[in-house]
Amino acid sequence: MRLVIQRVTQASVTIDGEVKSQIGPGLMILMGVCEEDTDEDVEWLVRKVVNLRIFDDENGVMNRPVTDVGEQVMVVSQFTLFASYKKGNRPSWIKAAKPDISIPLYRLFCQRLSEALGQPVATGEFGAYMKVQLVNDGPVTICMDTKNKE
């Protein structure tokens, strides 16, 4: 499982011209799932995300997690995070999980993250063509991959 986590001042997802969800300051998370991913990967990522200290403390140092600052979180499915580009110039998506694996894991991640945060998590719509807008704050962008836990 791969995440791209961005600290944002705002973010939104628009589908067919209508805003599906939006957040103010917080985290925008793009999530990709591969065939080997499991519930264990979800639990590990939730712990990492809620404890990731990327918000400023009173001294202007990135030392506070999202749970301390009460910011909002949005999660958008992003199968292209598993693009394979080794051969040629057209990416292959063969490493991305099929919907029967990725949808339940995406939903579980959003549910567990919401529980850990004590607030709803904004989402995109799995499989939809989405327009994602965000204002990266910092910029702060962190990439996580459950295949690199050590």
JSON list of C-alpha atoms in Angstrom, two decimals:
[
{"chain": "A", "resi": 1, "resn": "MET", "atom": "CA", "xyz": [0.00, 0.00, 0.00]},
{"chain": "A", "resi": 2, "resn": "ARG", "atom": "CA", "xyz": [1.28, 3.44, -0.86]},
{"chain": "A", "resi": 3, "resn": "LEU", "atom": "CA", "xyz": [0.29, 6.82, 0.47]},
{"chain": "A", "resi": 4, "resn": "VAL", "atom": "CA", "xyz": [1.21, 10.30, -0.61]},
{"chain": "A", "resi": 5, "resn": "ILE", "atom": "CA", "xyz": [0.40, 12.55, 2.34]},
{"chain": "A", "resi": 6, "resn": "GLN", "atom": "CA", "xyz": [0.27, 16.29, 1.81]},
{"chain": "A", "resi": 7, "resn": "ARG", "atom": "CA", "xyz": [-0.22, 18.93, 4.47]},
{"chain": "A", "resi": 8, "resn": "VAL", "atom": "CA", "xyz": [-2.78, 21.31, 2.97]},
{"chain": "A", "resi": 9, "resn": "THR", "atom": "CA", "xyz": [-4.55, 24.55, 3.73]},
{"chain": "A", "resi": 10, "resn": "GLN", "atom": "CA", "xyz": [-7.52, 23.27, 1.72]},
{"chain": "A", "resi": 11, "resn": "ALA", "atom": "CA", "xyz": [-8.49, 20.44, -0.63]},
{"chain": "A", "resi": 12, "resn": "SER", "atom": "CA", "xyz": [-11.52, 19.33, -2.61]},
{"chain": "A", "resi": 13, "resn": "VAL", "atom": "CA", "xyz": [-12.74, 16.57, -4.90]},
{"chain": "A", "resi": 14, "resn": "THR", "atom": "CA", "xyz": [-15.10, 17.40, -7.76]},
{"chain": "A", "resi": 15, "resn": "ILE", "atom": "CA", "xyz": [-16.95, 14.73, -9.76]},
{"chain": "A", "resi": 16, "resn": "ASP", "atom": "CA", "xyz": [-19.05, 15.60, -12.83]},
{"chain": "A", "resi": 17, "resn": "GLY", "atom": "CA", "xyz": [-18.87, 19.29, -11.96]},
{"chain": "A", "resi": 18, "resn": "GLU", "atom": "CA", "xyz": [-20.10, 18.86, -8.38]},
{"chain": "A", "resi": 19, "resn": "VAL", "atom": "CA", "xyz": [-17.96, 19.10, -5.26]},
{"chain": "A", "resi": 20, "resn": "LYS", "atom": "CA", "xyz": [-18.17, 15.71, -3.54]},
{"chain": "A", "resi": 21, "resn": "SER", "atom": "CA", "xyz": [-16.06, 16.68, -0.54]},
{"chain": "A", "resi": 22, "resn": "GLN", "atom": "CA", "xyz": [-13.78, 19.39, 0.72]},
{"chain": "A", "resi": 23, "resn": "ILE", "atom": "CA", "xyz": [-11.64, 20.13, 3.74]},
{"chain": "A", "resi": 24, "resn": "GLY", "atom": "CA", "xyz": [-9.90, 23.11, 5.24]},
{"chain": "A", "resi": 25, "resn": "PRO", "atom": "CA", "xyz": [-6.46, 22.81, 6.83]},
{"chain": "A", "resi": 26, "resn": "GLY", "atom": "CA", "xyz": [-5.26, 19.25, 7.33]},
{"chain": "A", "resi": 27, "resn": "LEU", "atom": "CA", "xyz": [-4.03, 16.27, 5.35]},
{"chain": "A", "resi": 28, "resn": "MET", "atom": "CA", "xyz": [-4.77, 15.22, 1.79]},
{"chain": "A", "resi": 29, "resn": "ILE", "atom": "CA", "xyz": [-3.92, 11.53, 1.36]},
{"chain": "A", "resi": 30, "resn": "LEU", "atom": "CA", "xyz": [-3.66, 9.75, -1.99]},
{"chain": "A", "resi": 31, "resn": "MET", "atom": "CA", "xyz": [-3.86, 5.97, -1.51]},
{"chain": "A", "resi": 32, "resn": "GLY", "atom": "CA", "xyz": [-2.80, 3.16, -3.82]},
{"chain": "A", "resi": 33, "resn": "VAL", "atom": "CA", "xyz": [-3.36, -0.54, -3.15]},
{"chain": "A", "resi": 34, "resn": "CYS", "atom": "CA", "xyz": [-1.47, -3.49, -4.61]},
{"chain": "A", "resi": 35, "resn": "GLU", "atom": "CA", "xyz": [-2.50, -7.17, -4.79]},
{"chain": "A", "resi": 36, "resn": "GLU", "atom": "CA", "xyz": [-0.42, -8.22, -1.75]},
{"chain": "A", "resi": 37, "resn": "ASP", "atom": "CA", "xyz": [-1.85, -5.64, 0.65]},
{"chain": "A", "resi": 38, "resn": "THR", "atom": "CA", "xyz": [-3.79, -6.74, 3.74]},
{"chain": "A", "resi": 39, "resn": "ASP", "atom": "CA", "xyz": [-5.70, -5.43, 6.75]},
{"chain": "A", "resi": 40, "resn": "GLU", "atom": "CA", "xyz": [-2.37, -5.44, 8.61]},
{"chain": "A", "resi": 41, "resn": "ASP", "atom": "CA", "xyz": [-1.02, -2.85, 6.14]},
{"chain": "A", "resi": 42, "resn": "VAL", "atom": "CA", "xyz": [-4.09, -0.69, 6.80]},
{"chain": "A", "resi": 43, "resn": "GLU", "atom": "CA", "xyz": [-3.56, -0.81, 10.56]},
{"chain": "A", "resi": 44, "resn": "TRP", "atom": "CA", "xyz": [0.15, 0.06, 10.23]},
{"chain": "A", "resi": 45, "resn": "LEU", "atom": "CA", "xyz": [-0.59, 3.03, 7.96]},
{"chain": "A", "resi": 46, "resn": "VAL", "atom": "CA", "xyz": [-3.34, 4.37, 10.20]},
{"chain": "A", "resi": 47, "resn": "ARG", "atom": "CA", "xyz": [-0.94, 4.35, 13.17]},
{"chain": "A", "resi": 48, "resn": "LYS", "atom": "CA", "xyz": [1.74, 6.10, 11.10]},
{"chain": "A", "resi": 49, "resn": "VAL", "atom": "CA", "xyz": [-0.63, 8.76, 9.72]},
{"chain": "A", "resi": 50, "resn": "VAL", "atom": "CA", "xyz": [-2.23, 9.73, 13.04]},
{"chain": "A", "resi": 51, "resn": "ASN", "atom": "CA", "xyz": [1.17, 9.98, 14.72]},
{"chain": "A", "resi": 52, "resn": "LEU", "atom": "CA", "xyz": [3.06, 11.67, 11.86]},
{"chain": "A", "resi": 53, "resn": "ARG", "atom": "CA", "xyz": [4.43, 14.90, 13.34]},
{"chain": "A", "resi": 54, "resn": "ILE", "atom": "CA", "xyz": [4.22, 17.34, 10.44]},
{"chain": "A", "resi": 55, "resn": "PHE", "atom": "CA", "xyz": [2.30, 20.23, 11.99]},
{"chain": "A", "resi": 56, "resn": "ASP", "atom": "CA", "xyz": [4.12, 23.11, 13.63]},
{"chain": "A", "resi": 57, "resn": "ASP", "atom": "CA", "xyz": [4.36, 23.43, 17.40]},
{"chain": "A", "resi": 58, "resn": "GLU", "atom": "CA", "xyz": [4.54, 26.76, 19.26]},
{"chain": "A", "resi": 59, "resn": "ASN", "atom": "CA", "xyz": [8.17, 27.14, 18.16]},
{"chain": "A", "resi": 60, "resn": "GLY", "atom": "CA", "xyz": [7.43, 26.68, 14.46]},
{"chain": "A", "resi": 61, "resn": "VAL", "atom": "CA", "xyz": [8.94, 23.17, 14.41]},
{"chain": "A", "resi": 62, "resn": "MET", "atom": "CA", "xyz": [7.12, 20.27, 12.74]},
{"chain": "A", "resi": 63, "resn": "ASN", "atom": "CA", "xyz": [6.45, 18.38, 15.95]},
{"chain": "A", "resi": 64, "resn": "ARG", "atom": "CA", "xyz": [2.68, 17.84, 16.22]},
{"chain": "A", "resi": 65, "resn": "PRO", "atom": "CA", "xyz": [0.49, 15.13, 14.68]},
{"chain": "A", "resi": 66, "resn": "VAL", "atom": "CA", "xyz": [-2.90, 15.77, 13.10]},
{"chain": "A", "resi": 67, "resn": "THR", "atom": "CA", "xyz": [-4.57, 14.40, 16.25]},
{"chain": "A", "resi": 68, "resn": "ASP", "atom": "CA", "xyz": [-3.04, 17.24, 18.31]},
{"chain": "A", "resi": 69, "resn": "VAL", "atom": "CA", "xyz": [-4.15, 20.02, 16.03]},
{"chain": "A", "resi": 70, "resn": "GLY", "atom": "CA", "xyz": [-7.62, 18.74, 15.15]},
{"chain": "A", "resi": 71, "resn": "GLU", "atom": "CA", "xyz": [-7.23, 19.31, 11.43]},
{"chain": "A", "resi": 72, "resn": "GLN", "atom": "CA", "xyz": [-9.32, 17.57, 8.76]},
{"chain": "A", "resi": 73, "resn": "VAL", "atom": "CA", "xyz": [-8.29, 14.64, 6.56]},
{"chain": "A", "resi": 74, "resn": "MET", "atom": "CA", "xyz": [-9.26, 13.64, 3.03]},
{"chain": "A", "resi": 75, "resn": "VAL", "atom": "CA", "xyz": [-8.43, 10.27, 1.42]},
{"chain": "A", "resi": 76, "resn": "VAL", "atom": "CA", "xyz": [-8.60, 9.70, -2.34]},
{"chain": "A", "resi": 77, "resn": "SER", "atom": "CA", "xyz": [-8.00, 6.36, -4.07]},
{"chain": "A", "resi": 78, "resn": "GLN", "atom": "CA", "xyz": [-5.16, 6.57, -6.57]},
{"chain": "A", "resi": 79, "resn": "PHE", "atom": "CA", "xyz": [-4.28, 3.38, -8.45]},
{"chain": "A", "resi": 80, "resn": "THR", "atom": "CA", "xyz": [-1.69, 5.29, -10.50]},
{"chain": "A", "resi": 81, "resn": "LEU", "atom": "CA", "xyz": [0.62, 5.28, -7.45]},
{"chain": "A", "resi": 82, "resn": "PHE", "atom": "CA", "xyz": [1.50, 1.75, -8.60]},
{"chain": "A", "resi": 83, "resn": "ALA", "atom": "CA", "xyz": [2.43, 2.75, -12.15]},
{"chain": "A", "resi": 84, "resn": "SER", "atom": "CA", "xyz": [5.16, 0.61, -13.66]},
{"chain": "A", "resi": 85, "resn": "TYR", "atom": "CA", "xyz": [7.30, 2.64, -16.05]},
{"chain": "A", "resi": 86, "resn": "LYS", "atom": "CA", "xyz": [10.36, 0.46, -16.57]},
{"chain": "A", "resi": 87, "resn": "LYS", "atom": "CA", "xyz": [9.50, -0.57, -20.12]},
{"chain": "A", "resi": 88, "resn": "GLY", "atom": "CA", "xyz": [8.70, 2.13, -22.63]},
{"chain": "A", "resi": 89, "resn": "ASN", "atom": "CA", "xyz": [6.90, 5.36, -21.91]},
{"chain": "A", "resi": 90, "resn": "ARG", "atom": "CA", "xyz": [3.33, 4.20, -21.37]},
{"chain": "A", "resi": 91, "resn": "PRO", "atom": "CA", "xyz": [2.79, 3.26, -17.71]},
{"chain": "A", "resi": 92, "resn": "SER", "atom": "CA", "xyz": [1.41, -0.13, -16.82]},
{"chain": "A", "resi": 93, "resn": "TRP", "atom": "CA", "xyz": [-1.04, -0.55, -13.94]},
{"chain": "A", "resi": 94, "resn": "ILE", "atom": "CA", "xyz": [-0.46, -4.29, -13.50]},
{"chain": "A", "resi": 95, "resn": "LYS", "atom": "CA", "xyz": [0.84, -3.83, -9.94]},
{"chain": "A", "resi": 96, "resn": "ALA", "atom": "CA", "xyz": [-2.32, -2.03, -8.79]},
{"chain": "A", "resi": 97, "resn": "ALA", "atom": "CA", "xyz": [-4.90, -4.23, -7.04]},
{"chain": "A", "resi": 98, "resn": "LYS", "atom": "CA", "xyz": [-8.19, -5.03, -8.71]},
{"chain": "A", "resi": 99, "resn": "PRO", "atom": "CA", "xyz": [-11.34, -3.51, -7.19]},
{"chain": "A", "resi": 100, "resn": "ASP", "atom": "CA", "xyz": [-12.27, -6.68, -5.25]},
{"chain": "A", "resi": 101, "resn": "ILE", "atom": "CA", "xyz": [-9.11, -6.15, -3.17]},
{"chain": "A", "resi": 102, "resn": "SER", "atom": "CA", "xyz": [-8.63, -2.40, -3.31]},
{"chain": "A", "resi": 103, "resn": "ILE", "atom": "CA", "xyz": [-12.18, -1.21, -2.51]},
{"chain": "A", "resi": 104, "resn": "PRO", "atom": "CA", "xyz": [-12.48, -3.08, 0.81]},
{"chain": "A", "resi": 105, "resn": "LEU", "atom": "CA", "xyz": [-8.99, -1.99, 1.88]},
{"chain": "A", "resi": 106, "resn": "TYR", "atom": "CA", "xyz": [-9.67, 1.62, 0.89]},
{"chain": "A", "resi": 107, "resn": "ARG", "atom": "CA", "xyz": [-12.91, 1.61, 2.87]},
{"chain": "A", "resi": 108, "resn": "LEU", "atom": "CA", "xyz": [-11.25, -0.06, 5.86]},
{"chain": "A", "resi": 109, "resn": "PHE", "atom": "CA", "xyz": [-8.45, 2.52, 5.83]},
{"chain": "A", "resi": 110, "resn": "CYS", "atom": "CA", "xyz": [-10.96, 5.40, 5.78]},
{"chain": "A", "resi": 111, "resn": "GLN", "atom": "CA", "xyz": [-13.03, 3.80, 8.55]},
{"chain": "A", "resi": 112, "resn": "ARG", "atom": "CA", "xyz": [-10.05, 3.06, 10.82]},
{"chain": "A", "resi": 113, "resn": "LEU", "atom": "CA", "xyz": [-8.56, 6.50, 10.19]},
{"chain": "A", "resi": 114, "resn": "SER", "atom": "CA", "xyz": [-11.88, 8.14, 11.04]},
{"chain": "A", "resi": 115, "resn": "GLU", "atom": "CA", "xyz": [-12.07, 6.13, 14.27]},
{"chain": "A", "resi": 116, "resn": "ALA", "atom": "CA", "xyz": [-8.49, 7.03, 15.21]},
{"chain": "A", "resi": 117, "resn": "LEU", "atom": "CA", "xyz": [-9.11, 10.72, 14.52]},
{"chain": "A", "resi": 118, "resn": "GLY", "atom": "CA", "xyz": [-12.51, 10.82, 16.21]},
{"chain": "A", "resi": 119, "resn": "GLN", "atom": "CA", "xyz": [-13.99, 12.62, 13.21]},
{"chain": "A", "resi": 120, "resn": "PRO", "atom": "CA", "xyz": [-15.24, 11.79, 9.71]},
{"chain": "A", "resi": 121, "resn": "VAL", "atom": "CA", "xyz": [-12.71, 11.48, 6.89]},
{"chain": "A", "resi": 122, "resn": "ALA", "atom": "CA", "xyz": [-13.60, 13.18, 3.61]},
{"chain": "A", "resi": 123, "resn": "THR", "atom": "CA", "xyz": [-13.25, 10.94, 0.56]},
{"chain": "A", "resi": 124, "resn": "GLY", "atom": "CA", "xyz": [-13.30, 10.84, -3.17]},
{"chain": "A", "resi": 125, "resn": "GLU", "atom": "CA", "xyz": [-15.29, 8.21, -5.04]},
{"chain": "A", "resi": 126, "resn": "PHE", "atom": "CA", "xyz": [-13.52, 4.99, -5.84]},
{"chain": "A", "resi": 127, "resn": "GLY", "atom": "CA", "xyz": [-13.20, 4.48, -9.61]},
{"chain": "A", "resi": 128, "resn": "ALA", "atom": "CA", "xyz": [-14.67, 7.86, -10.54]},
{"chain": "A", "resi": 129, "resn": "TYR", "atom": "CA", "xyz": [-12.94, 10.44, -12.70]},
{"chain": "A", "resi": 130, "resn": "MET", "atom": "CA", "xyz": [-12.15, 13.09, -10.11]},
{"chain": "A", "resi": 131, "resn": "LYS", "atom": "CA", "xyz": [-10.74, 16.57, -10.19]},
{"chain": "A", "resi": 132, "resn": "VAL", "atom": "CA", "xyz": [-8.66, 17.01, -7.06]},
{"chain": "A", "resi": 133, "resn": "GLN", "atom": "CA", "xyz": [-7.62, 20.48, -6.00]},
{"chain": "A", "resi": 134, "resn": "LEU", "atom": "CA", "xyz": [-5.38, 21.28, -3.09]},
{"chain": "A", "resi": 135, "resn": "VAL", "atom": "CA", "xyz": [-3.12, 23.93, -1.71]},
{"chain": "A", "resi": 136, "resn": "ASN", "atom": "CA", "xyz": [-0.02, 22.23, -0.33]},
{"chain": "A", "resi": 137, "resn": "ASP", "atom": "CA", "xyz": [1.07, 23.90, 2.90]},
{"chain": "A", "resi": 138, "resn": "GLY", "atom": "CA", "xyz": [4.84, 24.24, 3.23]},
{"chain": "A", "resi": 139, "resn": "PRO", "atom": "CA", "xyz": [5.04, 22.40, 0.89]},
{"chain": "A", "resi": 140, "resn": "VAL", "atom": "CA", "xyz": [5.01, 19.26, 3.00]},
{"chain": "A", "resi": 141, "resn": "THR", "atom": "CA", "xyz": [4.66, 15.95, 1.12]},
{"chain": "A", "resi": 142, "resn": "ILE", "atom": "CA", "xyz": [5.44, 12.55, 2.66]},
{"chain": "A", "resi": 143, "resn": "CYS", "atom": "CA", "xyz": [5.42, 9.22, 0.82]},
{"chain": "A", "resi": 144, "resn": "MET", "atom": "CA", "xyz": [4.75, 5.98, 2.71]},
{"chain": "A", "resi": 145, "resn": "ASP", "atom": "CA", "xyz": [4.90, 2.41, 1.45]},
{"chain": "A", "resi": 146, "resn": "THR", "atom": "CA", "xyz": [4.05, -0.63, 3.54]},
{"chain": "A", "resi": 147, "resn": "LYS", "atom": "CA", "xyz": [6.74, -2.55, 1.67]},
{"chain": "A", "resi": 148, "resn": "ASN", "atom": "CA", "xyz": [9.31, -0.25, 3.37]},
{"chain": "A", "resi": 149, "resn": "LYS", "atom": "CA", "xyz": [8.27, -0.67, 7.02]},
{"chain": "A", "resi": 150, "resn": "GLU", "atom": "CA", "xyz": [11.81, -1.20, 8.28]}
]
